[in-house]
Coordinates of C-alpha atoms and ligand atoms in Angstrom, one line a residue:
Chain A
M983 CA 0.0 0.0 0.0
S984 CA 1.1 3.5 -0.9
T985 CA 0.1 7.0 0.2
L986 CA 0.1 10.3 -1.7
E987 CA 0.0 13.2 0.6
I988 CA -0.5 16.8 -0.5
R989 CA 0.5 19.1 2.4
D990 CA -0.4 22.8 2.5
L991 CA 0.4 23.2 -1.2
H992 CA 0.7 26.7 -2.6
V993 CA 1.3 27.2 -6.3
K994 CA 2.0 30.0 -8.7
V995 CA 2.3 30.3 -12.4
K996 CA 6.1 30.5 -13.0
A997 CA 5.8 33.0 -15.8
E998 CA 3.6 35.3 -13.6
P999 CA 5.3 35.8 -10.3
E1000 CA 3.2 38.9 -9.6
H1001 CA 0.0 37.0 -10.1
P1002 CA -1.5 35.8 -6.8
E1003 CA -1.2 32.1 -5.9
I1004 CA -3.6 29.8 -7.7
L1005 CA -3.4 27.1 -5.1
R1006 CA -3.6 28.5 -1.6
G1007 CA -2.9 25.6 0.8
V1008 CA -4.3 22.4 -0.5
N1009 CA -4.3 19.4 1.8
L1010 CA -5.3 16.0 0.5
T1011 CA -4.3 12.4 1.2
I1012 CA -5.0 9.6 -1.3
N1013 CA -4.2 6.0 -0.5
S1014 CA -3.7 3.4 -3.2
G1015 CA -7.0 1.6 -3.9
E1016 CA -9.0 4.8 -3.5
I1017 CA -10.8 6.9 -6.1
H1018 CA -11.2 10.5 -5.3
A1019 CA -13.3 13.0 -7.2
L1020 CA -12.5 16.7 -7.4
M1021 CA -15.2 19.1 -8.4
G1022 CA -15.6 22.8 -8.2
P1023 CA -16.4 25.9 -10.3
N1024 CA -14.3 26.9 -13.3
G1025 CA -11.0 28.6 -12.8
N1026 CA -10.5 27.6 -9.2
G1027 CA -7.3 25.5 -9.5
K1028 CA -8.3 21.9 -10.2
S1029 CA -6.2 21.6 -13.3
T1030 CA -3.4 23.5 -11.6
L1031 CA -3.4 20.9 -8.9
A1032 CA -3.3 18.0 -11.3
E1033 CA -0.6 19.6 -13.4
T1034 CA 1.5 20.5 -10.3
L1035 CA 1.2 16.9 -9.1
M1036 CA 2.4 15.7 -12.5
G1037 CA 5.3 18.2 -12.6
N1038 CA 4.4 20.6 -15.3
P1039 CA 7.3 23.0 -15.3
R1040 CA 5.0 26.0 -15.8
Y1041 CA 3.9 25.8 -12.2
L1042 CA 5.9 26.7 -9.2
V1043 CA 5.4 25.3 -5.7
T1044 CA 5.9 28.2 -3.4
Q1045 CA 5.0 26.5 -0.1
G1046 CA 4.1 23.0 1.1
D1047 CA 5.0 19.6 -0.2
I1048 CA 3.9 16.6 -2.2
L1049 CA 4.9 13.3 -0.7
I1050 CA 4.7 9.6 -1.7
D1051 CA 5.1 7.4 1.3
G1052 CA 6.8 10.3 3.1
Q1053 CA 9.2 11.1 0.3
S1054 CA 9.0 14.5 -1.3
I1055 CA 8.6 14.5 -5.1
V1056 CA 8.4 18.3 -5.7
D1057 CA 12.0 18.4 -7.0
L1058 CA 11.5 15.6 -9.5
P1059 CA 11.0 16.4 -13.2
V1060 CA 7.9 15.3 -15.0
D1061 CA 9.4 12.2 -16.6
E1062 CA 10.7 10.8 -13.3
R1063 CA 7.3 11.3 -11.7
A1064 CA 5.8 9.5 -14.6
R1065 CA 8.1 6.6 -14.1
L1066 CA 7.3 6.6 -10.3
G1067 CA 3.7 5.9 -11.3
F1068 CA 2.0 9.3 -12.0
F1069 CA -0.2 9.7 -15.0
L1070 CA -2.2 12.8 -16.0
G1071 CA -5.0 12.4 -18.4
M1072 CA -5.0 15.9 -19.6
Q1073 CA -7.8 18.3 -20.2
Y1074 CA -6.2 19.4 -23.4
P1075 CA -3.8 16.7 -24.7
A1076 CA -1.1 17.9 -27.1
E1077 CA -1.0 16.9 -30.8
I1078 CA 2.3 15.5 -32.0
N1079 CA 3.1 15.2 -35.7
G1080 CA 5.4 12.4 -36.9
V1081 CA 5.0 10.1 -33.9
T1082 CA 2.4 7.3 -34.2
N1083 CA 0.2 6.4 -31.3
A1084 CA 1.5 2.8 -31.3
E1085 CA 5.2 3.7 -31.2
F1086 CA 4.7 6.3 -28.6
I1087 CA 2.9 4.0 -26.2
R1088 CA 5.5 1.4 -26.7
A1089 CA 8.2 3.9 -25.9
A1090 CA 6.3 4.9 -22.8
I1091 CA 6.1 1.2 -21.7
N1092 CA 9.7 0.6 -22.4
A1093 CA 10.8 3.7 -20.5
R1094 CA 9.6 1.8 -17.4
R1095 CA 11.5 -1.3 -18.2
P1096 CA 15.2 -2.1 -18.1
E1097 CA 16.9 -0.9 -21.3
D1098 CA 17.9 -4.4 -22.3
D1099 CA 14.4 -5.8 -21.7
P1100 CA 11.9 -4.0 -23.9
I1101 CA 8.4 -5.4 -24.2
P1102 CA 8.3 -8.0 -27.0
I1103 CA 6.6 -6.5 -30.0
M1104 CA 4.0 -9.2 -30.5
A1105 CA 3.0 -9.2 -26.9
Y1106 CA 2.7 -5.4 -27.1
L1107 CA 0.6 -5.4 -30.2
K1108 CA -1.7 -8.0 -28.8
Q1109 CA -2.2 -5.9 -25.6
L1110 CA -2.7 -2.8 -27.7
D1111 CA -5.3 -4.5 -29.9
E1112 CA -7.2 -5.8 -26.9
T1113 CA -7.2 -2.5 -25.0
M1114 CA -8.4 -0.6 -28.1
A1115 CA -11.2 -3.1 -28.5
V1116 CA -12.3 -2.5 -24.9
L1117 CA -12.4 1.2 -25.7
K1118 CA -14.0 0.6 -29.1
M1119 CA -11.4 2.5 -30.9
P1120 CA -10.9 1.8 -34.6
E1121 CA -7.7 -0.1 -35.4
D1122 CA -6.2 2.7 -37.5
M1123 CA -6.0 5.0 -34.5
A1124 CA -2.9 3.1 -33.5
D1125 CA -1.0 4.2 -36.6
R1126 CA -2.2 7.7 -36.7
Y1127 CA 0.0 10.5 -35.4
L1128 CA -0.4 11.1 -31.7
N1129 CA -3.7 13.0 -31.3
Q1130 CA -3.1 14.7 -34.6
G1131 CA -6.4 15.8 -36.0
F1132 CA -8.3 13.7 -33.3
S1133 CA -11.7 15.0 -32.3
G1134 CA -12.2 16.1 -28.8
G1135 CA -13.8 12.8 -27.8
E1136 CA -11.1 10.8 -29.6
K1137 CA -8.4 12.5 -27.7
K1138 CA -10.0 11.7 -24.4
R1139 CA -10.4 8.1 -25.4
N1140 CA -6.8 8.1 -26.4
E1141 CA -5.8 9.3 -23.0
I1142 CA -7.6 6.4 -21.4
L1143 CA -5.9 4.0 -23.9
Q1144 CA -2.5 5.2 -22.7
L1145 CA -3.7 4.9 -19.1
M1146 CA -4.7 1.3 -19.6
M1147 CA -1.5 0.4 -21.4
I1148 CA 0.9 2.2 -19.0
K1149 CA -0.9 1.1 -15.9
P1150 CA 0.1 3.8 -13.5
H1151 CA -0.3 3.8 -9.7
W1152 CA -1.6 7.4 -9.5
A1153 CA -4.0 8.4 -12.3
L1154 CA -4.9 12.1 -12.4
L1155 CA -7.8 12.4 -14.8
D1156 CA -8.7 16.0 -15.7
E1157 CA -12.1 16.2 -17.3
I1158 CA -11.8 13.0 -19.2
D1159 CA -15.6 13.1 -19.6
S1160 CA -15.8 16.5 -21.4
G1161 CA -16.4 16.1 -25.1
L1162 CA -17.5 12.5 -24.8
D1163 CA -20.9 11.3 -26.1
I1164 CA -23.1 9.2 -23.9
D1165 CA -21.8 5.9 -25.2
A1166 CA -18.2 7.0 -25.1
L1167 CA -18.6 8.1 -21.5
R1168 CA -19.7 4.6 -20.5
I1169 CA -16.9 3.0 -22.5
V1170 CA -14.3 5.3 -20.9
A1171 CA -15.7 4.8 -17.4
N1172 CA -15.6 1.1 -18.0
G1173 CA -11.9 1.4 -19.0
V1174 CA -11.1 3.3 -15.7
N1175 CA -13.1 0.8 -13.7
Q1176 CA -11.0 -2.0 -15.1
M1177 CA -7.9 -0.3 -13.6
R1178 CA -9.4 -0.3 -10.1
G1179 CA -7.6 -2.4 -7.6
A1180 CA -5.3 -2.3 -4.6
D1181 CA -2.4 -0.9 -6.6
F1182 CA -4.4 1.9 -8.3
A1183 CA -5.6 5.2 -7.1
S1184 CA -7.2 8.0 -9.0
L1185 CA -8.0 11.7 -8.7
I1186 CA -10.9 12.4 -11.1
I1187 CA -11.6 16.0 -11.9
T1188 CA -15.1 16.4 -13.3
H1189 CA -18.0 18.9 -13.6
Y1190 CA -20.6 16.2 -14.0
E1191 CA -22.2 13.8 -11.6
R1192 CA -22.9 11.5 -14.5
L1193 CA -19.3 10.3 -14.7
L1194 CA -19.4 9.5 -11.0
D1195 CA -22.5 7.4 -11.6
Y1196 CA -20.3 5.1 -13.6
I1197 CA -17.1 5.4 -11.6
T1198 CA -18.2 5.5 -8.0
P1199 CA -15.7 7.5 -6.0
D1200 CA -14.7 6.8 -2.4
V1201 CA -14.3 10.5 -1.6
V1202 CA -15.6 13.7 -3.2
H1203 CA -13.8 17.0 -2.8
V1204 CA -14.8 20.5 -3.8
M1205 CA -12.2 23.1 -4.7
K1206 CA -12.8 26.8 -4.6
D1207 CA -10.3 29.7 -4.6
G1208 CA -7.4 27.3 -4.6
Q1209 CA -8.4 25.3 -1.5
I1210 CA -10.4 22.2 -0.8
I1211 CA -13.5 23.6 1.0
E1212 CA -15.7 20.5 1.3
T1213 CA -15.1 16.8 1.4
G1214 CA -17.7 14.0 1.6
G1215 CA -18.8 10.7 0.2
P1216 CA -20.3 10.0 -3.2
E1217 CA -23.6 11.6 -2.1
L1218 CA -21.8 15.0 -2.1
A1219 CA -21.7 14.9 -5.9
H1220 CA -25.5 14.4 -6.0
Q1221 CA -26.1 17.2 -3.6
L1222 CA -23.9 19.6 -5.6
E1223 CA -25.9 18.7 -8.7
E1224 CA -28.9 20.1 -6.8
T1225 CA -27.4 23.1 -5.1
G1226 CA -24.5 24.2 -7.2
Y1227 CA -21.4 25.8 -5.6
E1228 CA -22.7 29.3 -4.8
H1229 CA -23.5 28.6 -1.2
L1230 CA -20.1 27.2 -0.5
K1231 CA -17.6 29.8 0.6
A1232 CA -13.8 29.6 0.5
G1233 CA -12.3 28.9 3.9
E1234 CA -15.3 27.1 5.3
G1235 CA -13.9 23.8 4.4
N1236 CA -12.4 21.0 6.5
D1237 CA -8.7 22.0 6.3
Chain B
M720 CA 4.1 29.2 -70.4
T721 CA 5.1 29.9 -66.9
E722 CA 8.8 30.1 -66.3
L723 CA 10.5 29.7 -63.0
T724 CA 14.2 29.6 -62.9
L725 CA 16.1 28.1 -60.0
P726 CA 17.8 31.2 -58.8
N727 CA 14.4 32.8 -58.3
T728 CA 12.9 30.2 -56.1
P729 CA 11.8 31.5 -52.7
K730 CA 14.3 32.2 -49.9
I731 CA 17.4 30.6 -51.3
P732 CA 20.1 33.3 -51.9
L733 CA 21.6 31.4 -54.8
A734 CA 22.7 34.5 -56.7
R735 CA 24.7 35.5 -53.6
Y736 CA 26.2 32.0 -53.3
L737 CA 27.3 32.1 -56.9
K738 CA 29.4 35.2 -56.4
Q739 CA 32.1 33.1 -54.9
A740 CA 33.8 30.7 -57.3
P741 CA 33.7 26.9 -56.5
D742 CA 36.6 25.2 -54.8
A743 CA 39.1 23.4 -57.1
F744 CA 37.7 20.3 -58.7
D745 CA 38.7 16.8 -57.8
Q746 CA 37.3 13.4 -58.9
V747 CA 34.7 11.1 -57.5
S748 CA 35.5 7.4 -57.1
V749 CA 33.3 4.8 -58.5
Q750 CA 32.8 1.2 -57.3
A751 CA 31.1 -1.1 -59.7
D752 CA 31.5 -4.5 -61.4
S753 CA 33.5 -4.8 -64.6
A754 CA 30.5 -4.3 -66.9
V755 CA 30.4 -0.7 -65.9
T756 CA 33.0 1.6 -67.5
V757 CA 34.3 4.9 -66.1
S758 CA 36.2 7.6 -67.8
Q759 CA 37.3 11.2 -67.3
T760 CA 36.1 13.6 -70.0
A761 CA 37.0 17.2 -70.4
A762 CA 34.2 19.7 -70.5
A763 CA 31.3 17.3 -70.9
W764 CA 29.0 19.1 -68.5
P765 CA 26.0 20.6 -70.3
V766 CA 25.4 24.2 -69.5
R767 CA 21.7 24.8 -69.0
S768 CA 21.5 27.0 -65.9
A769 CA 23.3 29.7 -64.0
V770 CA 24.7 27.0 -61.7
D771 CA 26.1 25.1 -64.7
A772 CA 27.8 28.2 -65.9
W773 CA 29.2 28.9 -62.5
L774 CA 30.7 25.4 -62.3
G775 CA 32.9 26.4 -65.3
A776 CA 34.1 23.6 -67.6
P777 CA 36.0 21.2 -65.4
P778 CA 36.7 17.5 -66.2
V779 CA 33.8 15.2 -65.6
T780 CA 33.7 11.6 -64.4
E781 CA 31.4 9.7 -66.8
V782 CA 30.0 6.3 -65.8
F783 CA 28.5 4.1 -68.4
I784 CA 26.1 1.4 -67.3
P785 CA 25.3 -0.8 -70.3
A786 CA 21.9 -1.6 -71.7
G787 CA 20.3 -4.6 -70.1
Y788 CA 22.6 -4.4 -67.1
H789 CA 21.2 -6.3 -64.0
A790 CA 22.9 -6.5 -60.7
E791 CA 22.0 -6.6 -57.0
A792 CA 25.2 -4.9 -55.9
P793 CA 25.0 -1.2 -56.1
V794 CA 27.0 1.1 -58.3
Q795 CA 28.7 3.3 -55.7
V796 CA 29.8 6.9 -56.3
T797 CA 31.8 8.5 -53.5
G798 CA 32.6 12.2 -53.4
P799 CA 36.2 13.3 -53.0
Q800 CA 37.6 14.0 -49.5
T801 CA 37.8 17.6 -50.4
G802 CA 36.9 19.8 -53.4
S803 CA 34.2 20.1 -56.0
A804 CA 33.3 17.3 -58.4
L805 CA 31.0 16.4 -61.3
V806 CA 29.7 13.1 -62.4
I807 CA 27.5 11.9 -65.2
L808 CA 25.9 8.5 -65.1
H809 CA 24.5 7.0 -68.3
V810 CA 22.1 4.1 -67.7
G811 CA 21.5 2.0 -70.8
A812 CA 18.1 0.9 -72.1
G813 CA 16.4 -1.7 -69.9
A814 CA 19.1 -1.7 -67.3
H815 CA 18.1 -2.3 -63.6
V816 CA 20.5 -0.5 -61.3
R817 CA 20.9 0.2 -57.7
L818 CA 22.9 3.4 -57.4
Q819 CA 24.4 5.2 -54.4
D820 CA 26.2 8.5 -54.2
R821 CA 27.7 9.4 -50.9
W822 CA 29.5 12.6 -50.0
A823 CA 31.4 13.6 -46.8
T824 CA 33.4 16.2 -48.7
S825 CA 35.1 19.1 -46.9
G826 CA 35.9 22.5 -48.3
Q827 CA 34.8 26.2 -48.4
Q828 CA 32.5 26.4 -51.3
L829 CA 31.8 23.2 -53.1
G830 CA 30.3 22.9 -56.6
V831 CA 28.8 19.4 -56.9
G832 CA 27.0 18.1 -59.9
V833 CA 25.4 14.7 -60.6
L834 CA 23.6 14.0 -63.8
L835 CA 21.8 10.8 -64.3
E836 CA 20.4 9.7 -67.6
L837 CA 18.0 6.9 -67.9
A838 CA 17.5 5.4 -71.3
A839 CA 14.2 3.8 -72.3
N840 CA 12.8 1.2 -69.8
A841 CA 15.8 1.6 -67.4
E842 CA 14.9 1.3 -63.7
V843 CA 17.1 2.9 -61.0
D844 CA 16.9 2.8 -57.3
W845 CA 19.0 5.8 -56.2
L846 CA 20.2 6.5 -52.7
T847 CA 21.9 9.8 -52.1
Y848 CA 23.6 10.3 -48.8
D849 CA 24.9 13.8 -48.1
A850 CA 27.2 14.3 -45.2
F851 CA 29.2 17.2 -46.4
T852 CA 31.4 18.8 -43.9
A853 CA 32.1 21.8 -46.2
H854 CA 31.1 25.3 -45.2
T855 CA 28.9 25.8 -48.2
A856 CA 27.9 23.5 -51.0
I857 CA 25.9 24.2 -54.2
V858 CA 24.7 20.8 -55.1
Q859 CA 22.9 20.1 -58.3
R860 CA 21.5 16.7 -59.1
T861 CA 19.4 16.1 -62.2
A862 CA 17.7 13.0 -63.6
E863 CA 16.5 12.7 -67.2
L864 CA 14.1 9.9 -67.9
A865 CA 13.4 8.5 -71.4
D866 CA 10.3 6.4 -72.3
H867 CA 9.0 4.1 -69.5
A868 CA 12.0 4.7 -67.4
K869 CA 11.5 4.4 -63.6
L870 CA 13.4 6.2 -60.9
N871 CA 12.9 5.7 -57.1
W872 CA 15.2 8.2 -55.4
T873 CA 15.9 8.7 -51.7
V874 CA 17.9 11.7 -50.6
A875 CA 19.2 11.7 -47.0
G876 CA 20.4 15.2 -46.2
F877 CA 22.4 14.9 -43.1
A878 CA 25.2 17.3 -44.0
Q879 CA 26.6 20.2 -42.0
N880 CA 27.0 22.7 -44.9
S881 CA 24.9 25.7 -45.8
G882 CA 23.9 26.3 -49.4
A883 CA 21.5 25.0 -51.9
S884 CA 20.6 21.5 -53.0
L885 CA 18.8 21.5 -56.4
L886 CA 17.1 18.2 -57.2
T887 CA 15.6 18.0 -60.6
V888 CA 13.8 15.2 -62.3
N889 CA 12.7 15.5 -65.9
L890 CA 10.1 13.0 -67.0
N891 CA 10.8 13.3 -70.7
G892 CA 9.7 10.0 -72.1
T893 CA 6.2 8.7 -72.4
G894 CA 5.1 6.7 -69.3
S895 CA 8.2 7.5 -67.3
Q896 CA 7.8 7.6 -63.5
A897 CA 9.8 9.0 -60.6
T898 CA 9.5 9.4 -56.8
I899 CA 11.8 11.5 -54.8
N900 CA 11.8 11.0 -51.0
V901 CA 13.9 13.6 -49.2
G902 CA 14.8 13.5 -45.5
V903 CA 16.8 16.3 -44.1
L904 CA 18.2 17.0 -40.6
A905 CA 19.4 20.6 -40.3
S906 CA 21.2 21.8 -37.2
G907 CA 23.7 24.3 -35.8
S908 CA 23.6 27.5 -37.8
Q909 CA 23.1 25.8 -41.2
H910 CA 21.1 27.8 -43.7
V911 CA 20.2 25.3 -46.4
G912 CA 17.6 25.3 -49.1
Y913 CA 16.2 22.3 -51.1
T914 CA 14.6 23.1 -54.4
T915 CA 13.1 19.9 -55.7
A916 CA 11.6 20.0 -59.1
M917 CA 9.6 17.4 -61.0
T918 CA 8.7 18.2 -64.6
N919 CA 6.3 16.2 -66.7
N920 CA 7.3 16.6 -70.3
G921 CA 6.1 13.3 -71.6
R922 CA 2.6 11.9 -71.8
Q923 CA 1.3 9.6 -69.0
T924 CA 4.2 10.4 -66.8
Q925 CA 4.0 10.3 -63.0
G926 CA 6.1 12.3 -60.6
H927 CA 6.0 12.4 -56.8
I928 CA 7.9 14.6 -54.4
N929 CA 7.9 13.8 -50.7
Q930 CA 10.1 16.0 -48.5
R931 CA 10.6 15.9 -44.7
G932 CA 12.9 18.1 -42.8
V933 CA 13.7 18.5 -39.1
I934 CA 15.4 21.6 -37.9
V935 CA 17.2 22.0 -34.6
G936 CA 19.4 24.7 -33.1
K937 CA 19.5 27.9 -35.0
A938 CA 19.3 26.2 -38.4
H939 CA 17.1 27.4 -41.3
L940 CA 15.8 24.9 -43.8
I941 CA 13.8 25.8 -46.9
F942 CA 11.9 23.3 -48.9
N943 CA 10.7 24.4 -52.3
G944 CA 8.8 21.9 -54.3
I945 CA 8.2 22.6 -57.9
G946 CA 5.7 20.4 -59.8
H947 CA 5.5 21.4 -63.5
I948 CA 3.3 19.8 -66.1
I949 CA 4.2 21.0 -69.6
K950 CA 1.6 21.5 -72.3
G951 CA 1.1 18.3 -74.1
A952 CA 1.9 16.0 -71.2
R953 CA -1.6 14.6 -71.2
G954 CA -2.6 12.0 -68.7
S955 CA 0.2 12.9 -66.3
D956 CA 0.2 13.1 -62.6
N957 CA 2.3 15.4 -60.3
Q958 CA 2.1 15.3 -56.6
Q959 CA 4.2 16.8 -53.8
E960 CA 4.3 17.0 -50.1
N961 CA 6.7 19.2 -48.2
R962 CA 6.8 19.1 -44.4
V963 CA 9.2 20.6 -41.9
L964 CA 9.3 20.3 -38.2
M965 CA 11.1 22.7 -36.0
L966 CA 12.6 21.9 -32.5
G967 CA 13.2 24.8 -30.3
S968 CA 12.4 28.5 -30.6
K969 CA 15.4 29.5 -32.8
A970 CA 14.9 27.0 -35.6
R971 CA 13.4 28.3 -38.8
G972 CA 11.7 26.5 -41.6
D973 CA 9.8 27.1 -44.8
A974 CA 7.8 24.9 -47.1
N975 CA 6.8 26.3 -50.4
P976 CA 4.9 24.1 -52.8
I977 CA 4.7 25.4 -56.3
L978 CA 2.5 23.9 -59.0
L979 CA 2.8 25.0 -62.6
I980 CA 0.2 23.3 -64.8
D981 CA 0.1 24.0 -68.5
E982 CA -2.1 21.1 -69.5
N983 CA -5.7 20.3 -68.7
D984 CA -5.9 16.5 -68.8
V985 CA -3.8 15.9 -65.7
T986 CA -3.9 15.3 -62.0
A987 CA -1.8 17.2 -59.5
G988 CA -1.7 18.1 -55.9
H989 CA 0.4 19.4 -53.1
A990 CA 0.5 19.5 -49.3
A991 CA 2.8 21.5 -47.1
S992 CA 3.2 22.2 -43.4
V993 CA 5.6 23.9 -41.1
T994 CA 5.2 22.8 -37.5
R995 CA 7.0 23.3 -34.2
V996 CA 7.6 20.9 -31.4
D997 CA 7.1 23.1 -28.4
R998 CA 7.5 22.8 -24.7
T999 CA 3.9 21.7 -24.3
Q1000 CA 4.4 18.8 -26.7
L1001 CA 7.7 17.7 -25.0
Y1002 CA 5.9 17.9 -21.6
Y1003 CA 3.2 15.7 -22.9
L1004 CA 5.6 13.1 -24.1
M1005 CA 7.6 13.2 -20.9
S1006 CA 4.5 13.0 -18.8
R1007 CA 4.2 9.4 -20.1
G1008 CA 7.7 8.7 -18.8
L1009 CA 9.9 9.4 -21.8
P1010 CA 13.2 11.1 -20.9
E1011 CA 13.5 14.4 -22.7
S1012 CA 16.3 13.2 -25.0
L1013 CA 14.2 10.2 -26.1
A1014 CA 11.1 12.4 -26.5
K1015 CA 13.0 14.6 -28.9
R1016 CA 14.6 11.7 -30.7
L1017 CA 11.2 10.0 -31.2
V1018 CA 9.7 13.1 -32.7
I1019 CA 12.6 13.5 -35.1
R1020 CA 12.9 9.9 -36.2
G1021 CA 9.1 9.6 -36.6
F1022 CA 9.0 12.7 -38.7
L1023 CA 11.9 11.9 -40.9
E1024 CA 10.8 8.3 -41.3
A1025 CA 8.4 9.2 -44.1
G1026 CA 11.2 10.7 -46.1
L1027 CA 13.7 7.9 -45.4
L1028 CA 11.2 5.0 -45.6
E1029 CA 12.9 3.4 -48.6
I1030 CA 16.3 3.1 -46.9
T1031 CA 16.5 -0.6 -46.2
D1032 CA 20.3 -0.7 -45.6
P1033 CA 20.4 -1.3 -41.8
A1034 CA 23.9 0.1 -41.5
L1035 CA 22.9 3.3 -43.1
K1036 CA 19.8 3.6 -41.1
Q1037 CA 21.8 3.0 -37.9
A1038 CA 24.3 5.7 -39.1
L1039 CA 21.4 8.2 -39.6
F1040 CA 19.9 7.4 -36.2
K1041 CA 23.3 7.9 -34.6
Q1042 CA 23.6 11.2 -36.3
I1043 CA 20.2 12.3 -35.0
D1044 CA 21.3 11.4 -31.5
E1045 CA 24.6 13.2 -31.8
T1046 CA 23.0 16.2 -33.3
L1047 CA 20.6 16.4 -30.3
V1048 CA 23.4 16.1 -27.8
M1049 CA 25.2 18.9 -29.5
A1050 CA 22.0 21.0 -29.7
D1051 CA 21.5 20.5 -26.0
A1052 CA 25.0 21.5 -25.1
Ligands
LIG1348 N1 -0.4 30.2 -17.2 C1 -1.3 30.9 -16.5 N2 -1.2 32.2 -16.5 C2 -2.1 32.9 -15.8 N3 -3.1 32.4 -15.1 C3 -3.2 31.1 -15.1 C4 -2.3 30.2 -15.8 N4 -2.7 29.0 -15.6 C5 -3.8 29.0 -14.8 N5 -4.1 30.3 -14.5 C6 -5.3 30.7 -13.8 O1 -5.4 29.9 -12.6 C7 -6.8 29.8 -12.3 C8 -7.0 28.3 -12.1 O2 -6.9 27.6 -13.4 P1 -7.2 26.1 -13.5 O3 -7.0 25.7 -14.9 O4 -6.5 25.3 -12.5 O5 -8.8 26.0 -13.2 P2 -9.8 24.8 -13.2 O6 -10.3 24.7 -11.8 O7 -9.2 23.6 -13.7 O8 -11.0 25.3 -14.1 P3 -11.9 24.5 -15.2 O9 -13.0 23.9 -14.4 O10 -12.4 25.7 -16.0 O11 -11.0 23.6 -16.0 C9 -7.6 30.4 -13.4 O12 -8.0 31.6 -13.0 C10 -6.6 30.5 -14.5 O13 -6.8 31.6 -15.4
LIG1349 MG1 -9.4 22.6 -15.5

């Protein structure tokens, strides 16, 4: 069992040191095996938190710490964090010309293996085929350039394909449900549910209760003004659907 | 009829390059079996362009590949260690030839010319490997195809020089066909332009240009593609694709597709793109666990692959990959 602990995390945008902090003291603990949902109004720091956990160099931790089993990871670059088990399904995945999906995912898998022991190509292709079938992705998506010209929903599905192939310990999923049609939502949720297990934990950022009907979270958090202001069980998501966020005020939370 | 002369193609300062005389001429060396004959000829180079005139009238190495020649082993032309050089290759009717020309030539201002003539029904697989270490090189390669001749040409531009590379294919004979795949890695402070021209003179001719370039450091790479279908070349096809990818903020690239069509009963098309690998893209790749160097390498290899697809020689492929890696190490330093 492993624990991810976010302790009094304060974050700024590196390029804008004058801009006030976007995260203003986030506290959050996630144990492996758990699924946490993170909700909250637009522009209040949810993506910033996910990107900071992943190690996006555009963000600067000004105070606080991120620990895995007591070990700080704030000084680790993004690729090292990835190899430690972090994965960020991004709100806006990048498009990359010239690199096919298939070769990219293989490189990502091999980056986690000893240099002299790459995944055998046939085993890899079989696994890729099977996973794409689960996600109902057409076969030719494997040979297309990474996200190049993919529709919004296709990009999200492609993020989940990578998630399922790479099998990270800590999956940060930033609005994987946005842009998905109703069927795709169920398919993608099914993919994430297949990952559930003692070795897997996830922080799922979403605006919609519907995703959480498919992937039942253990804990639901609400972020506002760069802080977590409310934490509850799965029923919190349903309540928010009724009441919205207006009545919640920053600073009233449980931290 | 539309005229477009090479010195006027976009962004390549050819006229300025041609103000400085070419380095003294030396000879290429030729490796081939005994059916192939090689001779030195005085002033055999045809003068058809400003570049030809600039070359002067130096001796030329002429290679004769007889009609009906068939061999698996390639005819290999190797550029001199230093200095300019010209070579003309005559491929006889119906010959099937694998041809390579490799250049790692040093110098200040090289003048390089390769002229390939394919007689009727000749088929040539041509691999050009440029690894010039010269400061500047003006390189002109031209292929002339007679009736039903076929050319499949790959140009690996992994050189360090600045200058111009002028690749010209003239589909003169009825039913002749050619494909040029170009893969270029430009780095350092190289300023290099490729003008790749495919002209359909004969009827039912097919010409395809496919250029891929990756630019790192402060280099500037220009791809001009010129597809030209002459009046009377009915039933012909001319297609081109020019794509450049820039790494880093100081790299510069241009892709200029030019289509000149003087005949109605033809098909033609072009595609071009100039894209940049930016921080966001590298972050994305690295967020899946790829170290930065591998992320860059993957992007470069993947992109160039389409230009270098036809290179089956594993040793050469290995050499090209190695050069990509070394170029990146240098660009990072
Ligand atoms: N590079 C940046 N420069 C300036 N402001 C930024 C930058 N990145 C984020 N911000 C600001 O930080 C705040 C939080 O942004 P963030 O993307 O984390 O919000 P979010 O909660 O994910 O919103 P949404 O629900 O709309 O996705 C926003 O006001 C945003 O404008
Ligand atoms: Mg967001």
